[in-house]
Coordinates of C-alpha atoms and ligand atoms in Angstrom, one line a residue:
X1 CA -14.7 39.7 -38.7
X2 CA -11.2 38.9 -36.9
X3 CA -8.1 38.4 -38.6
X4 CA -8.4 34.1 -38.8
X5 CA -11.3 34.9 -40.8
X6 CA -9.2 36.5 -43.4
X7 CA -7.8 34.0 -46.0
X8 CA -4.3 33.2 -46.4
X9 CA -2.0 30.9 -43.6
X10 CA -3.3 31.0 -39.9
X11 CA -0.8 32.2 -38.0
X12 CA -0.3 30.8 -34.7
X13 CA 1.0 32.3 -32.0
X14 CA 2.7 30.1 -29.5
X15 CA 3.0 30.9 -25.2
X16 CA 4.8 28.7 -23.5
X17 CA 6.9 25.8 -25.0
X18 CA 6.8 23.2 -22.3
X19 CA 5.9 19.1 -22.2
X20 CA 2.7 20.8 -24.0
X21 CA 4.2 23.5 -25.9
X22 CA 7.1 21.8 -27.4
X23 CA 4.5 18.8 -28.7
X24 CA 2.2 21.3 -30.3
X25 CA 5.0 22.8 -31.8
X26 CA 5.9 19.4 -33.2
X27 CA 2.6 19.0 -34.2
X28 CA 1.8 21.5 -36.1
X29 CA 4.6 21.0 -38.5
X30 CA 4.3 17.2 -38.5
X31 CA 0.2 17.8 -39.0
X32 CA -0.2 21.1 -41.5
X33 CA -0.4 19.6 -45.1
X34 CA -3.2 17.2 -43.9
X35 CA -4.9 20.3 -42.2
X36 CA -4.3 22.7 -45.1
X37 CA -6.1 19.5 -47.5
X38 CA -8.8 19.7 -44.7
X39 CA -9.4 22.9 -44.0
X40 CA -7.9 25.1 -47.1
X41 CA -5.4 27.0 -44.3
X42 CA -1.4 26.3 -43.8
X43 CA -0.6 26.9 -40.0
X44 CA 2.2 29.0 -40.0
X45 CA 3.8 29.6 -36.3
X46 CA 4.0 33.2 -35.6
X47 CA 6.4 33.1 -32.3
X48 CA 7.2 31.4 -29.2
X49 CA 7.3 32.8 -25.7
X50 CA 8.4 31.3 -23.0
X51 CA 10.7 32.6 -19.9
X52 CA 13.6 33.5 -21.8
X53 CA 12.5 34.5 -25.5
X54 CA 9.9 35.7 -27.2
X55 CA 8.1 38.8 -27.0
X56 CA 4.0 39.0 -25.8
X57 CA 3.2 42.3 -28.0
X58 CA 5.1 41.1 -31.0
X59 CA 3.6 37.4 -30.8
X60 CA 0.5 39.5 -30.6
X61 CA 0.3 41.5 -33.4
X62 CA 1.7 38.4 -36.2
X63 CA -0.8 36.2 -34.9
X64 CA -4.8 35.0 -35.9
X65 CA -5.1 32.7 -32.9
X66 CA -3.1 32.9 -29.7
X67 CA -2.8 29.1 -28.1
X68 CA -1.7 29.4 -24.2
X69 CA 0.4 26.8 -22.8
X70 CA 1.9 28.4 -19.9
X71 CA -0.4 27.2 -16.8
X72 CA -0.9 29.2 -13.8
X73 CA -3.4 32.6 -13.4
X74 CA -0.8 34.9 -14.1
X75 CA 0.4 36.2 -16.7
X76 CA -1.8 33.5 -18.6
X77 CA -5.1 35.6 -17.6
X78 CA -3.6 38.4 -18.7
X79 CA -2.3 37.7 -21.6
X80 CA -5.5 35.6 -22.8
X81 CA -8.0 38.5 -21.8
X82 CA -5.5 40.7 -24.5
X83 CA -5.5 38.5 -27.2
X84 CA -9.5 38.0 -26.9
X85 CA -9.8 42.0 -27.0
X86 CA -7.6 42.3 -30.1
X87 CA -10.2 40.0 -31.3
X88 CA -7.9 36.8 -32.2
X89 CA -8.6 33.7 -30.9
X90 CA -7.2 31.9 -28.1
X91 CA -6.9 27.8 -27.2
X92 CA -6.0 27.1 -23.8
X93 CA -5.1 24.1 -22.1
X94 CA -5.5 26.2 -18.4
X95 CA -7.8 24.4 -16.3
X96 CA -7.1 26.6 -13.4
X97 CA -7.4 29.3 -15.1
X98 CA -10.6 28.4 -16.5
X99 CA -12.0 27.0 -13.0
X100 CA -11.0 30.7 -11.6
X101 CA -11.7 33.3 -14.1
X102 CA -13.3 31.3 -17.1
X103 CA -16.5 33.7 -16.5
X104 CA -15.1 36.7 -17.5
X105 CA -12.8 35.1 -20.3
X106 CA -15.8 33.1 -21.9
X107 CA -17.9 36.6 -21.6
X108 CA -15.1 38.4 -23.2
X109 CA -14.7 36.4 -25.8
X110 CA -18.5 36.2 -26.8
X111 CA -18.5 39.7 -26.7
X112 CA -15.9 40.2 -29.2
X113 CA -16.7 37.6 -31.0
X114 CA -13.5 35.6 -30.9
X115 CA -13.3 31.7 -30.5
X116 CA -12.3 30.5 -26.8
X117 CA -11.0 26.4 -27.6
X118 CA -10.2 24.5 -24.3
X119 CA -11.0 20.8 -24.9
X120 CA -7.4 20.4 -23.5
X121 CA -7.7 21.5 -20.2
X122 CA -10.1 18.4 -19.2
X123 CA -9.3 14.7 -20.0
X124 CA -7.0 15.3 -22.0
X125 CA -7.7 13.7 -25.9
X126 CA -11.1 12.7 -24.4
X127 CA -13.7 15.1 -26.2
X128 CA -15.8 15.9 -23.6
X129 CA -15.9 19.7 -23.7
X130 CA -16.6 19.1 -27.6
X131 CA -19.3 17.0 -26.9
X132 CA -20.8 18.9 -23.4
X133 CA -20.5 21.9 -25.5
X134 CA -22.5 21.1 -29.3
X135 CA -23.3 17.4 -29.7
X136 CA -25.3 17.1 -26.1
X137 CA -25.7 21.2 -26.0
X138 CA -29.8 20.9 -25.9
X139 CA -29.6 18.0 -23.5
X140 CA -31.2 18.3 -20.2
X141 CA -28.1 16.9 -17.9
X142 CA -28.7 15.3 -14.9
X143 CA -25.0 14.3 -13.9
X144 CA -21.3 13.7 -15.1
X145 CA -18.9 11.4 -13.6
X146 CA -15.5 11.5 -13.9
X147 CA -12.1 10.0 -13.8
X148 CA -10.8 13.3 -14.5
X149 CA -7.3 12.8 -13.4
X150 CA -5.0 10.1 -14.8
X151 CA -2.0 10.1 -11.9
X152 CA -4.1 9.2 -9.5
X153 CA -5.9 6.4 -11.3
X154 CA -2.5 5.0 -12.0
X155 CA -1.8 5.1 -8.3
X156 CA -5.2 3.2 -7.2
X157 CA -5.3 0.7 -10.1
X158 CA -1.6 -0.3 -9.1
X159 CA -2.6 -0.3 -5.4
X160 CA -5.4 -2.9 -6.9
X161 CA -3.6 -4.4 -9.9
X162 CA 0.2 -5.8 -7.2
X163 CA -1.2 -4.7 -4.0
X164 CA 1.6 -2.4 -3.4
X165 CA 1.3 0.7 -0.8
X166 CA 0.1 4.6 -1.8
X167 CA 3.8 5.4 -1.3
X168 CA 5.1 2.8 -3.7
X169 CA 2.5 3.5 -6.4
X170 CA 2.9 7.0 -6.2
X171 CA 7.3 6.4 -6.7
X172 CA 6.2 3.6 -9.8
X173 CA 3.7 6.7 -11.1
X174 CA 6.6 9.3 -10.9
X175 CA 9.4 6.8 -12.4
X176 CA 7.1 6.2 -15.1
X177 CA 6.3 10.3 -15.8
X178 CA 2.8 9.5 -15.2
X179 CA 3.1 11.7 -11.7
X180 CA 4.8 15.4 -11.8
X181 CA 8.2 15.5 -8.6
X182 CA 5.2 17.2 -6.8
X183 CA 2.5 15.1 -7.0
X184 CA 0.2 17.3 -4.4
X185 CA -2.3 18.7 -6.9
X186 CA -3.1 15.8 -8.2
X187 CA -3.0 13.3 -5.5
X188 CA -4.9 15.8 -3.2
X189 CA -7.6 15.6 -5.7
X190 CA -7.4 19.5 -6.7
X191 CA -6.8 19.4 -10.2
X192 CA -9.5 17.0 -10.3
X193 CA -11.8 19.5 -8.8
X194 CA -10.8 22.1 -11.5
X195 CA -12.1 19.9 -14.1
X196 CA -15.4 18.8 -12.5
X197 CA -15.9 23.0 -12.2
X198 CA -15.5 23.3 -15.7
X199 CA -17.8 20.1 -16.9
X200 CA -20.1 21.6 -14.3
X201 CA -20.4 24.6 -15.9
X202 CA -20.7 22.8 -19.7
X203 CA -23.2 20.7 -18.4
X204 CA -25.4 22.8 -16.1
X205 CA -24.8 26.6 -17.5
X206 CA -24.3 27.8 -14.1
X207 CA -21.5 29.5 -12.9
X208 CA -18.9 26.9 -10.9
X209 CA -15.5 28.4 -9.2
X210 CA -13.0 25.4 -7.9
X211 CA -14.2 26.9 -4.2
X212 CA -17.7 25.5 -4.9
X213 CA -16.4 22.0 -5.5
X214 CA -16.3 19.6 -2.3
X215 CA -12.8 17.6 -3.1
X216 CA -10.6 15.2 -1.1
X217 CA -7.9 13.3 -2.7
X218 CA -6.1 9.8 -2.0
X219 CA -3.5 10.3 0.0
X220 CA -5.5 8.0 3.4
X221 CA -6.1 5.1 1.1
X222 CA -4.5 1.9 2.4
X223 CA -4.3 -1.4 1.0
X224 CA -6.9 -2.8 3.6
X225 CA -9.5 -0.5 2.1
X226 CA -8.5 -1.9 -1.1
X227 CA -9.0 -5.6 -0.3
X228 CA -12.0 -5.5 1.9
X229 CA -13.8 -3.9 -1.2
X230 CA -12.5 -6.3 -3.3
X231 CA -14.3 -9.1 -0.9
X232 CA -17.8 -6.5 -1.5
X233 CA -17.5 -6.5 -5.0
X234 CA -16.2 -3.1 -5.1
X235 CA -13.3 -1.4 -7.4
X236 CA -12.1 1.8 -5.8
X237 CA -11.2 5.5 -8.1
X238 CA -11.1 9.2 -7.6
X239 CA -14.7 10.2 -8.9
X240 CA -15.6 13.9 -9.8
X241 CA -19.3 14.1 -10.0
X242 CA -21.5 17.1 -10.9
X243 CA -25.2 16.9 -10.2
X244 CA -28.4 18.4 -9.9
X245 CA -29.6 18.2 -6.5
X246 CA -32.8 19.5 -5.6
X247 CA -33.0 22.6 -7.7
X248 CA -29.3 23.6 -7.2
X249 CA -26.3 22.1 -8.1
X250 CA -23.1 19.7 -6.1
X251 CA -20.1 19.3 -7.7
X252 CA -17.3 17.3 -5.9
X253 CA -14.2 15.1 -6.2
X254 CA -13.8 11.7 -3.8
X255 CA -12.2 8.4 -3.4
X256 CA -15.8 6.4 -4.4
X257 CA -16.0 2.8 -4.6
X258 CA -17.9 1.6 -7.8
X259 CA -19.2 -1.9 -8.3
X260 CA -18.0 -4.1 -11.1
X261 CA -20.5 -3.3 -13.6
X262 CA -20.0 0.1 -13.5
X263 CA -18.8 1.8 -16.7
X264 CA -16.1 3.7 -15.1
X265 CA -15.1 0.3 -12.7
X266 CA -12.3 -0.6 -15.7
X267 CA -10.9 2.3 -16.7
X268 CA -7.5 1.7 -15.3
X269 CA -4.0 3.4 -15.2
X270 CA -3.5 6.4 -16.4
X271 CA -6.6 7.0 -18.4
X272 CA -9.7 9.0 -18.0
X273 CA -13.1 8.6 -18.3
X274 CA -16.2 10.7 -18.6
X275 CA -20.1 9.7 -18.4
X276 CA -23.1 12.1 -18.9
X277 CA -26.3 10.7 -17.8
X278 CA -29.4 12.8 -19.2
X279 CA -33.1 11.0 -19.0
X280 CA -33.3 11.4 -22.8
X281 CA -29.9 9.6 -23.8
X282 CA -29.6 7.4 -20.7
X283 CA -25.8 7.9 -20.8
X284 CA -22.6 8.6 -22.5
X285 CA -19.2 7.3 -21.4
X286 CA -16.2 8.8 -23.4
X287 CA -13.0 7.5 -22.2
X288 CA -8.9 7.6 -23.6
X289 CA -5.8 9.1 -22.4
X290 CA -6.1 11.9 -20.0
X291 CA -2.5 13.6 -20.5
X292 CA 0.8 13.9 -21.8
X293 CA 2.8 16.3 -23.9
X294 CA 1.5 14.5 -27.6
X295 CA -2.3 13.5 -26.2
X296 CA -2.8 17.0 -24.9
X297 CA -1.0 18.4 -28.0
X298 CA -3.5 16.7 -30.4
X299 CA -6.3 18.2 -28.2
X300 CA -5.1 22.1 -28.7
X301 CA -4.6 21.3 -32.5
X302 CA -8.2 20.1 -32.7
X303 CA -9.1 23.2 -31.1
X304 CA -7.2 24.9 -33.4
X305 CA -8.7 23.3 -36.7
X306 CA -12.3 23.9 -35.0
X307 CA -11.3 27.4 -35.0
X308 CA -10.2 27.5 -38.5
X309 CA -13.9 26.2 -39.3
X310 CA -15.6 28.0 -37.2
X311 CA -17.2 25.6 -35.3
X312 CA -16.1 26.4 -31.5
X313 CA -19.5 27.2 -29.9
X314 CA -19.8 30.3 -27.8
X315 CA -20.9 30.0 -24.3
X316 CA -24.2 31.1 -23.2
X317 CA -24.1 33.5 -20.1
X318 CA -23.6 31.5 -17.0
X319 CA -27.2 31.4 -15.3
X320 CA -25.9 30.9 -11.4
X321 CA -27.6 27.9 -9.7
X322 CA -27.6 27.1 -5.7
X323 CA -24.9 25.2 -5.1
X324 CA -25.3 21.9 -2.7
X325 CA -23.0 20.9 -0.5
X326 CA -24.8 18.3 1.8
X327 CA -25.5 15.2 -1.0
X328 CA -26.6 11.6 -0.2
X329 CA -24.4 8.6 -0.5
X330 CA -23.4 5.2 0.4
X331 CA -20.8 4.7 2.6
X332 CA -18.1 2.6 3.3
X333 CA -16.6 2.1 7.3
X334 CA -13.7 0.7 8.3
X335 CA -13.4 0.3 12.1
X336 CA -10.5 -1.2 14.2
X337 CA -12.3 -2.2 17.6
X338 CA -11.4 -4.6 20.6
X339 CA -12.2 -7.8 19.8
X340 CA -14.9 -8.6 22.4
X341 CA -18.7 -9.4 22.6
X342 CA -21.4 -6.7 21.7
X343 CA -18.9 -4.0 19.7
X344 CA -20.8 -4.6 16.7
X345 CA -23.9 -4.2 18.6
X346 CA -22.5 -1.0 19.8
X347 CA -21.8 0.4 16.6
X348 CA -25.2 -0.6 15.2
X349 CA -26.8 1.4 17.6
X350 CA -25.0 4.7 16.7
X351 CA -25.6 4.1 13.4
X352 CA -29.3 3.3 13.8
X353 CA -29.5 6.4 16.0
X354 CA -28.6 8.6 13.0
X355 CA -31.1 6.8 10.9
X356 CA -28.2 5.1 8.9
X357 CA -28.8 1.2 7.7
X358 CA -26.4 -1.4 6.8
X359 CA -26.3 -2.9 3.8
X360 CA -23.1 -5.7 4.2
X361 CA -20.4 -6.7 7.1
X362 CA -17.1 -8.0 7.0
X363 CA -15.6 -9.1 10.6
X364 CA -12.5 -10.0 10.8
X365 CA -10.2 -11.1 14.3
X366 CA -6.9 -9.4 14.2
X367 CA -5.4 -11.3 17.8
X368 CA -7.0 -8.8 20.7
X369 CA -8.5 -6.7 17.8
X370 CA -11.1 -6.9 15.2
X371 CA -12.0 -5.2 12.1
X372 CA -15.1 -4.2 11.0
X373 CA -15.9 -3.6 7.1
X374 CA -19.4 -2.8 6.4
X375 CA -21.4 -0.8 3.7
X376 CA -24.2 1.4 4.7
X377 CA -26.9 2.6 2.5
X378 CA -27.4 5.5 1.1
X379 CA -27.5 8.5 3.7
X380 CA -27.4 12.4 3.9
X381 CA -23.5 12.7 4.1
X382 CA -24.2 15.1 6.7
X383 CA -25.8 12.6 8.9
X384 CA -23.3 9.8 7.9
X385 CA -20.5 12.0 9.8
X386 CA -22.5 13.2 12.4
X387 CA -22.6 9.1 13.4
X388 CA -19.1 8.5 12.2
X389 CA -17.9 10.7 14.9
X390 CA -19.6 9.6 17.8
X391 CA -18.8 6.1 16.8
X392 CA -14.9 7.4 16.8
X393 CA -16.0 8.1 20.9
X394 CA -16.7 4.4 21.4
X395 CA -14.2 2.9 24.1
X396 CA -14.3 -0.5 22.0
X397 CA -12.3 1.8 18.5
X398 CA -8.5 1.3 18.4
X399 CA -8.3 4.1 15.5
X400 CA -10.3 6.3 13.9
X401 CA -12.8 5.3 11.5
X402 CA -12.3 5.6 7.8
X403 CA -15.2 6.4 5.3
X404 CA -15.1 6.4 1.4
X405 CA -18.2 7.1 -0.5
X406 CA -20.2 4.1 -3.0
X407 CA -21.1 4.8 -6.0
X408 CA -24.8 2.8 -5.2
X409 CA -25.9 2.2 -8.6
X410 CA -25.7 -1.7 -9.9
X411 CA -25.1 -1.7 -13.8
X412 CA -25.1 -5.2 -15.2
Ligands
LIG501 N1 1.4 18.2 -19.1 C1 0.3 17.7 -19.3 O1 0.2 16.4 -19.5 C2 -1.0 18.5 -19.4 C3 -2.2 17.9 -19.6 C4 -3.4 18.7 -19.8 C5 -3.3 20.1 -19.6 N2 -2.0 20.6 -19.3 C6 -2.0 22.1 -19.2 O2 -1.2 22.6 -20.2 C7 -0.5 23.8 -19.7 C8 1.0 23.7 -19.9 O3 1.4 22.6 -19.2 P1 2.9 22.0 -19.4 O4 2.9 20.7 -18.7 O5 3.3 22.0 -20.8 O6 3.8 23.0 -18.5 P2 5.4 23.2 -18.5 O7 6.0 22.0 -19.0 O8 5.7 23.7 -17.1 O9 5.6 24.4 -19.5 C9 5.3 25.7 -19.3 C10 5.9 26.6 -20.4 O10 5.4 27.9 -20.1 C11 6.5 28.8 -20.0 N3 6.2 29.8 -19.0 C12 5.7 29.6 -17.7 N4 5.5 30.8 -17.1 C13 5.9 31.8 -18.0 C14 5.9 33.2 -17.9 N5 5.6 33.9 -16.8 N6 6.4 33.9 -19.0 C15 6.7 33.2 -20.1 N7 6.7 31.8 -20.2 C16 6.3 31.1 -19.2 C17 7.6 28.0 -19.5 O11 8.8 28.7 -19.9 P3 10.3 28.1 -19.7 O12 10.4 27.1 -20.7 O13 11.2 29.3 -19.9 O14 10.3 27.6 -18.3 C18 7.4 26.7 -20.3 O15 7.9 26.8 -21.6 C19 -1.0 24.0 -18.3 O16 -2.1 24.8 -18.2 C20 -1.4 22.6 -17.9 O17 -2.4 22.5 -16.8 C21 -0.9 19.9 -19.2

């Protein structure tokens, strides 16, 4: 038994008071009659620590349930790892943490029995870790996709939605708080990856650190890119995906162009979006705001109120899986060559070299130059870049050749 399991208020101890904290904190008083009528239990808030008050031990000791709102590793591991082994229990909205060390947290926590809540640390409101965790928990998954970070699908669907530059969408994304004054974890498609480590390891059981996820983020996309795709049929969004791929696992984060039908194709601006595709239930798409102080907030409360009824499932011991890095995609090219008789022929040959097929051209005369827009099927990415780079040795390229994956898959 642990103290939350005693009757009485559930006394909530509160680290860090930040965009997250501070909404929590308004939350919880806002929200506790309804949640004592629902769950028998008045929250009571047992402390506050942040850089300048509050006291770790003494929050400590007054509190059932520790929720951790500070971010980073440290002192958030430590002070999590604590908590679990004075058997209260924790809610954390600390995806890197989780990405890092969630191993030994989710081990110690089934060990001493506590709850370990952290539907906030992915998407947000959007209940995936909820649902990856009990309602799909006997489901054999074959893969998740994600829109897992809302700044930079702001950026993109404003890049699509006026055509404006990345440098412009990214200023609009900051003015409207959508984009933190350093925008590099985000827009370099990290925080993305932390996400798609910790659906990975919901999903699969297997053991995912953020150095086993392939990411790349959008800082190279240009508006070309956007409007030739838009002349394929394509929409364009940072997609984390985690798979099974022959035996093992791949779990990455990338600019991917979808096609129309797709169900993440119109999730746009800040939102996030989340489909699980299992043979059994075809697929799942869960979609809804992906951050901000009050969304996030309500996220930690429900993880709260689960903990109240005792409904946070444990986590099964991670069994480790190979992890893939090599995967097979379609690609997109985008070549700036001299505008002159047998280029295309030139680059058909490099790519037929390497066992790569087209699937669609656009050619376009820019005065002396031309560009060249095509789709190729899908290919071992491996082998993709292999013939990407010794078309970048052609004579005919003015610039080196850009590449984003496409999501293949038709849905109508
Ligand atoms: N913001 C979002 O929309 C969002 C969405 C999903 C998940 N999250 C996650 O939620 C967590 C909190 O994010 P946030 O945006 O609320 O962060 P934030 O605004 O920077 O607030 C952090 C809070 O933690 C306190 N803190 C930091 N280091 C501390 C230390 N060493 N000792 C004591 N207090 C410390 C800060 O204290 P001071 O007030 O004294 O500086 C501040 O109150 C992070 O894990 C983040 O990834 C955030």
């Amino acid at each position: 038994m642990t103290s939350a399991d005693l009757v009485g208020p559930l006394r909530v101890g509160l680290l860090g008071h930040g965009t997250v904290g501070s909404a929590f904190a308004t939350l919880i008083e806002q929200r506790a009659a309804a949640i004592e009528r629902l769950t028998g239990r008045r929250l009571e808030p047992s402390g506050v620590l942040t850089r300048s008050r509050g006291d770790f031990e003494e929050i400590l000791a007054g509190s059932d349930v520790i929720v951790e709102l500070l971010g980073g590793i440290e002192p958030a591991r430590s002070y999590v790892l604590a908590a679990i082994e004075a058997g209260k229990h924790v809610v954390t909205a600390n995806k890197q943490l989780l990405c890092q060390h969630g191993e030994q947290l989710w081990a110690a926590a089934a060990e001493r029995g506590v709850a370990l809540g952290f539907e906030a640390a992915v998407a947000g409101v959007v209940p995936v870790v909820r649902v990856l965790r009990s309602s799909l928990a006997g489901a054999h998954v074959e893969r998740v996709h994600g829109i897992v970070n809302g700044t930079t699908n702001f950026i993109l669907s404003e890049m699509t939605r006026t055509g404006a530059n990345y440098d412009e969408a990214l200023a609009q994304a900051q003015e409207l708080g959508y984009a933190e004054a350093d925008p590099t974890e985000d827009v370099g498609g990290k925080d993305a990856a932390a996400k798609m480590a910790i659906l990975a390891r919901l999903a699969f059981g297997a053991p995912v650190r953020l150095e086993d996820v392939r990411y790349e983020g959008i800082e190279g996309i240009t508006v070309d890119d956007i409007e030739y795709a838009r002349e394929l049929g394509l929409g364009l969004k940072l997609l984390g995906t985690a798979e099974r791929v022959d035996g093992g696992i791949a779990v990455s984060v990338h600019p991917a162009f979808l096609y129309a039908g797709h169900p993440l194709a119109s999730v746009s601006g800040p939102f996030n979006a989340v489909t699980i595709e299992s043979e059994a239930i075809t697929e799942v798409t869960l979609s809804g705001p992906g951050a901000g102080g009050p969304q996030t907030a309500s996220a930690v409360l429900g993880d709260v109120v689960a903990v109240i009824q005792g409904s946070v499932a444990a986590l099964a011991p991670a069994d480790p899986l190979p992890i893939v890095s090599d995967t097979v995609s379609a690609f997109y090219l985008h070549l700036e060559v001299v505008d002159r008789p047998r280029v295309l022929a030139a680059v058909a040959q490099v790519l037929g070299d390497h066992e790569v097929s087209v699937k669609s051209v656009v050619q376009k005369g820019l005065g002396d130059n031309a560009r060249l827009v095509m789709v190729v099927h899908p290919v071992l990415s491996s082998r993709f870049e292999r013939a990407r780079e010794q078309i970048a040795r052609l004579e005919e390229m003015r610039s080196s050749p850009r590449a984003i994956r496409v999501l293949e898959e038709e849905f109508t």
